[in-house]
Amino acid sequence: MTFELLSLIVLLGLAGPILAWRPQWHIPVILGELLAGILFGSTGFGVLNPADPTFTFLADVGFAVVMFVAGTHVPMRDSTIRSALGRGAVRAALVGLLAVAAGQGVAALFDTGHGALYAVLIASSSAALVLPVIDGQCLTGKPVLELTAQVAIADAACVVALPLVIDPGNAGRAALGALAVSACAVVLYFGLKYLGDSGLRHRFHKVSEQRGFALELRVSLVLLFALCALATRTHVSIMLAGFALGLVVSAIGEPRRVARQLFAIGDGFLTPMFFVWLGARLNLREFGDHPWLILLGLALGGAAVLAHMAMRVVGQPITFGAMASAQIGVPVAAVTVGTQLHVLRPGEPAALMLGALVTVLATALAANRAAAHSPSDEGGSDGDGEHGKGAKHGDSGVAAE
């Protein structure tokens, strides 16, 4: 790793904002970063070496931040969603049952033996992608609350399930490691809650703001890296550590100032670093050697969209079902962890990412269609509540300015 190479990586990261410039397209920023990595990595010019230890470590730090931010997007403090938790949980569970059948079917059709992994991917949703889309389209009403609850539940459940299914031979060890990380996250929740209730956190924040210490950001990163250290020691992916801490911060209420600081360090540097590295690691040339992998990716993406759209039978609008199929974090984690453990076949990581892109495209199309209709056309709004933007960062219960 050199400064010349580092400047190139940061420059390539700008491909994300450029491709996502038009908000009407609903293209995730990470798509441009992935494509840039693919172009300059193993598939393209070969300028970027994803096996470089420094590059890999910085990408791991970025991955931890990605999952941490994804966890903060789960609206743990949004009281308006509680009324919709029941239907959201039922739909997430029904999609999970369909995903088990679909995942086993796809695995049998392509003879990969990864039916459990595919089931988790098909059942997953991405709160980090869906919630901003909901806010951007100003969608409101009870169906939106139910969609938000469904996505949050599916996202959290699949993040926990992924380490257990991606390496079944070590599922017991992974379960113990996941339990240890989860227990530490619970302890952190009660510890941070005590600091907030006692007023110590408020005084801590005031001093930090007045003196420009950025103490809250520093403490957040210390906790994140400590949990990641525990995860690696217990042979669990850092994805769980990052996501668990994100849920804790969301439940406590993330100060807006810390959210902005995390946005700067994450989206400005570490997150693009990870996705450029991931793109560089993907070798799309293997599609030429194994064309069936393209069909595998399309099958996974199509199965995810259809499984979620099937919730129309229990009253969910089809467009909202398609939006619930959006997946980013779980496929990215599956590719990252799967390649590290060498449990995926050559070219299979690219197929998993292709499946995720299919769901992103379906989400963008469904969001545009949902915004074009009145609430009554999408199942009606009974005035029971509205999902606010503050839920994305837990602002609903924190006055942190």
mmCIF file of C-alpha atoms in Angstrom, residues 186-323:
data_model
loop_
_atom_site.group_PDB
_atom_site.id
_atom_site.type_symbol
_atom_site.label_atom_id
_atom_site.label_comp_id
_atom_site.label_asym_id
_atom_site.label_seq_id
_atom_site.Cartn_x
_atom_site.Cartn_y
_atom_site.Cartn_z
ATOM 1 C CA VAL A 186 -26.358 -6.330 26.077
ATOM 2 C CA VAL A 187 -23.917 -5.293 28.814
ATOM 3 C CA LEU A 188 -22.945 -2.248 26.769
ATOM 4 C CA TYR A 189 -26.604 -1.330 26.333
ATOM 5 C CA PHE A 190 -27.287 -1.277 30.070
ATOM 6 C CA GLY A 191 -24.012 0.503 30.753
ATOM 7 C CA LEU A 192 -24.720 3.253 28.220
ATOM 8 C CA LYS A 193 -28.320 3.497 29.399
ATOM 9 C CA TYR A 194 -27.121 4.064 32.963
ATOM 10 C CA LEU A 195 -24.765 6.798 31.802
ATOM 11 C CA GLY A 196 -27.651 8.451 29.982
ATOM 12 C CA ASP A 197 -30.130 8.182 32.842
ATOM 13 C CA SER A 198 -27.613 9.477 35.388
ATOM 14 C CA GLY A 199 -26.827 12.561 33.346
ATOM 15 C CA LEU A 200 -23.146 11.632 32.977
ATOM 16 C CA ARG A 201 -23.513 11.151 29.257
ATOM 17 C CA HIS A 202 -25.025 14.616 28.830
ATOM 18 C CA ARG A 203 -22.155 16.253 30.727
ATOM 19 C CA PHE A 204 -19.699 14.128 28.776
ATOM 20 C CA HIS A 205 -21.281 15.368 25.545
ATOM 21 C CA LYS A 206 -21.229 19.030 26.595
ATOM 22 C CA VAL A 207 -17.524 18.989 27.446
ATOM 23 C CA SER A 208 -16.726 17.180 24.211
ATOM 24 C CA GLU A 209 -18.738 19.669 22.155
ATOM 25 C CA GLN A 210 -17.307 22.748 23.874
ATOM 26 C CA ARG A 211 -13.685 21.561 23.735
ATOM 27 C CA GLY A 212 -13.866 19.838 20.332
ATOM 28 C CA PHE A 213 -12.701 16.520 21.739
ATOM 29 C CA ALA A 214 -14.989 14.235 19.631
ATOM 30 C CA LEU A 215 -15.061 11.956 22.669
ATOM 31 C CA GLU A 216 -18.315 10.214 21.721
ATOM 32 C CA LEU A 217 -16.949 9.240 18.331
ATOM 33 C CA ARG A 218 -13.734 8.002 19.928
ATOM 34 C CA VAL A 219 -15.626 5.929 22.480
ATOM 35 C CA SER A 220 -17.895 4.519 19.746
ATOM 36 C CA LEU A 221 -14.871 3.421 17.730
ATOM 37 C CA VAL A 222 -13.187 1.932 20.823
ATOM 38 C CA LEU A 223 -16.295 -0.128 21.559
ATOM 39 C CA LEU A 224 -16.629 -1.143 17.911
ATOM 40 C CA PHE A 225 -13.037 -2.320 17.611
ATOM 41 C CA ALA A 226 -13.167 -4.070 20.999
ATOM 42 C CA LEU A 227 -16.253 -6.030 19.935
ATOM 43 C CA CYS A 228 -14.556 -6.848 16.625
ATOM 44 C CA ALA A 229 -11.548 -8.128 18.560
ATOM 45 C CA LEU A 230 -13.836 -10.361 20.609
ATOM 46 C CA ALA A 231 -15.525 -11.577 17.431
ATOM 47 C CA THR A 232 -12.240 -12.533 15.784
ATOM 48 C CA ARG A 233 -11.012 -14.241 18.961
ATOM 49 C CA THR A 234 -14.199 -16.307 19.145
ATOM 50 C CA HIS A 235 -14.137 -17.090 15.403
ATOM 51 C CA VAL A 236 -17.200 -14.986 14.577
ATOM 52 C CA SER A 237 -17.411 -12.544 11.712
ATOM 53 C CA ILE A 238 -16.932 -8.879 12.563
ATOM 54 C CA MET A 239 -20.245 -8.277 10.788
ATOM 55 C CA LEU A 240 -22.070 -9.442 13.922
ATOM 56 C CA ALA A 241 -19.948 -7.242 16.189
ATOM 57 C CA GLY A 242 -20.594 -4.151 14.096
ATOM 58 C CA PHE A 243 -24.307 -4.812 13.694
ATOM 59 C CA ALA A 244 -24.807 -5.606 17.391
ATOM 60 C CA LEU A 245 -23.161 -2.370 18.483
ATOM 61 C CA GLY A 246 -25.242 -0.490 15.916
ATOM 62 C CA LEU A 247 -28.409 -1.905 17.448
ATOM 63 C CA VAL A 248 -27.205 -0.849 20.906
ATOM 64 C CA VAL A 249 -26.533 2.700 19.753
ATOM 65 C CA SER A 250 -29.889 2.834 17.965
ATOM 66 C CA ALA A 251 -31.687 1.605 21.112
ATOM 67 C CA ILE A 252 -29.915 4.173 23.287
ATOM 68 C CA GLY A 253 -30.388 6.961 20.797
ATOM 69 C CA GLU A 254 -27.482 8.022 18.630
ATOM 70 C CA PRO A 255 -26.619 11.724 19.009
ATOM 71 C CA ARG A 256 -26.933 13.572 15.718
ATOM 72 C CA ARG A 257 -23.436 14.969 16.182
ATOM 73 C CA VAL A 258 -21.982 11.462 16.424
ATOM 74 C CA ALA A 259 -24.064 10.397 13.422
ATOM 75 C CA ARG A 260 -22.524 13.190 11.371
ATOM 76 C CA GLN A 261 -19.031 12.298 12.547
ATOM 77 C CA LEU A 262 -19.565 8.636 11.700
ATOM 78 C CA PHE A 263 -20.941 9.670 8.328
ATOM 79 C CA ALA A 264 -17.764 11.640 7.666
ATOM 80 C CA ILE A 265 -15.292 8.941 8.648
ATOM 81 C CA GLY A 266 -17.409 6.094 7.286
ATOM 82 C CA ASP A 267 -18.943 7.287 4.029
ATOM 83 C CA GLY A 268 -16.011 9.602 3.362
ATOM 84 C CA PHE A 269 -13.249 7.005 3.630
ATOM 85 C CA LEU A 270 -13.722 3.597 5.269
ATOM 86 C CA THR A 271 -16.929 2.492 3.550
ATOM 87 C CA PRO A 272 -15.733 3.281 -0.001
ATOM 88 C CA MET A 273 -12.453 1.582 0.881
ATOM 89 C CA PHE A 274 -14.327 -1.621 1.742
ATOM 90 C CA PHE A 275 -16.568 -1.685 -1.324
ATOM 91 C CA VAL A 276 -13.732 -0.864 -3.731
ATOM 92 C CA TRP A 277 -11.767 -3.713 -2.124
ATOM 93 C CA LEU A 278 -14.769 -6.026 -2.425
ATOM 94 C CA GLY A 279 -15.184 -5.142 -6.097
ATOM 95 C CA ALA A 280 -11.478 -5.716 -6.685
ATOM 96 C CA ARG A 281 -11.803 -9.122 -5.057
ATOM 97 C CA LEU A 282 -14.716 -10.214 -7.233
ATOM 98 C CA ASN A 283 -13.568 -11.954 -10.395
ATOM 99 C CA LEU A 284 -16.279 -11.656 -13.009
ATOM 100 C CA ARG A 285 -14.076 -13.451 -15.526
ATOM 101 C CA GLU A 286 -15.275 -16.626 -13.853
ATOM 102 C CA PHE A 287 -18.707 -15.944 -15.348
ATOM 103 C CA GLY A 288 -17.094 -16.711 -18.706
ATOM 104 C CA ASP A 289 -15.702 -19.998 -17.411
ATOM 105 C CA HIS A 290 -18.950 -20.882 -15.618
ATOM 106 C CA PRO A 291 -21.909 -19.188 -17.381
ATOM 107 C CA TRP A 292 -24.313 -21.012 -15.081
ATOM 108 C CA LEU A 293 -23.230 -18.653 -12.311
ATOM 109 C CA ILE A 294 -25.111 -15.841 -14.049
ATOM 110 C CA LEU A 295 -28.257 -17.945 -13.882
ATOM 111 C CA LEU A 296 -27.529 -18.671 -10.215
ATOM 112 C CA GLY A 297 -27.360 -14.962 -9.416
ATOM 113 C CA LEU A 298 -30.556 -14.222 -11.329
ATOM 114 C CA ALA A 299 -32.279 -17.151 -9.617
ATOM 115 C CA LEU A 300 -31.296 -15.949 -6.148
ATOM 116 C CA GLY A 301 -32.403 -12.384 -6.834
ATOM 117 C CA GLY A 302 -35.629 -13.488 -8.495
ATOM 118 C CA ALA A 303 -36.436 -15.904 -5.670
ATOM 119 C CA ALA A 304 -35.925 -13.145 -3.086
ATOM 120 C CA VAL A 305 -38.231 -10.737 -4.922
ATOM 121 C CA LEU A 306 -40.922 -13.356 -5.474
ATOM 122 C CA ALA A 307 -40.792 -14.640 -1.884
ATOM 123 C CA HIS A 308 -41.360 -11.130 -0.549
ATOM 124 C CA MET A 309 -43.995 -10.229 -3.129
ATOM 125 C CA ALA A 310 -45.887 -13.369 -2.107
ATOM 126 C CA MET A 311 -46.873 -11.522 1.072
ATOM 127 C CA ARG A 312 -49.638 -10.020 -1.045
ATOM 128 C CA VAL A 313 -51.713 -12.999 0.118
ATOM 129 C CA VAL A 314 -51.594 -11.653 3.688
ATOM 130 C CA GLY A 315 -52.472 -8.100 2.699
ATOM 131 C CA GLN A 316 -49.154 -6.435 1.859
ATOM 132 C CA PRO A 317 -49.117 -4.328 -1.322
ATOM 133 C CA ILE A 318 -47.007 -5.905 -4.051
ATOM 134 C CA THR A 319 -44.804 -2.825 -4.361
ATOM 135 C CA PHE A 320 -43.999 -2.918 -0.656
ATOM 136 C CA GLY A 321 -43.230 -6.616 -0.907
ATOM 137 C CA ALA A 322 -40.741 -5.912 -3.685
ATOM 138 C CA MET A 323 -39.173 -3.140 -1.594
#
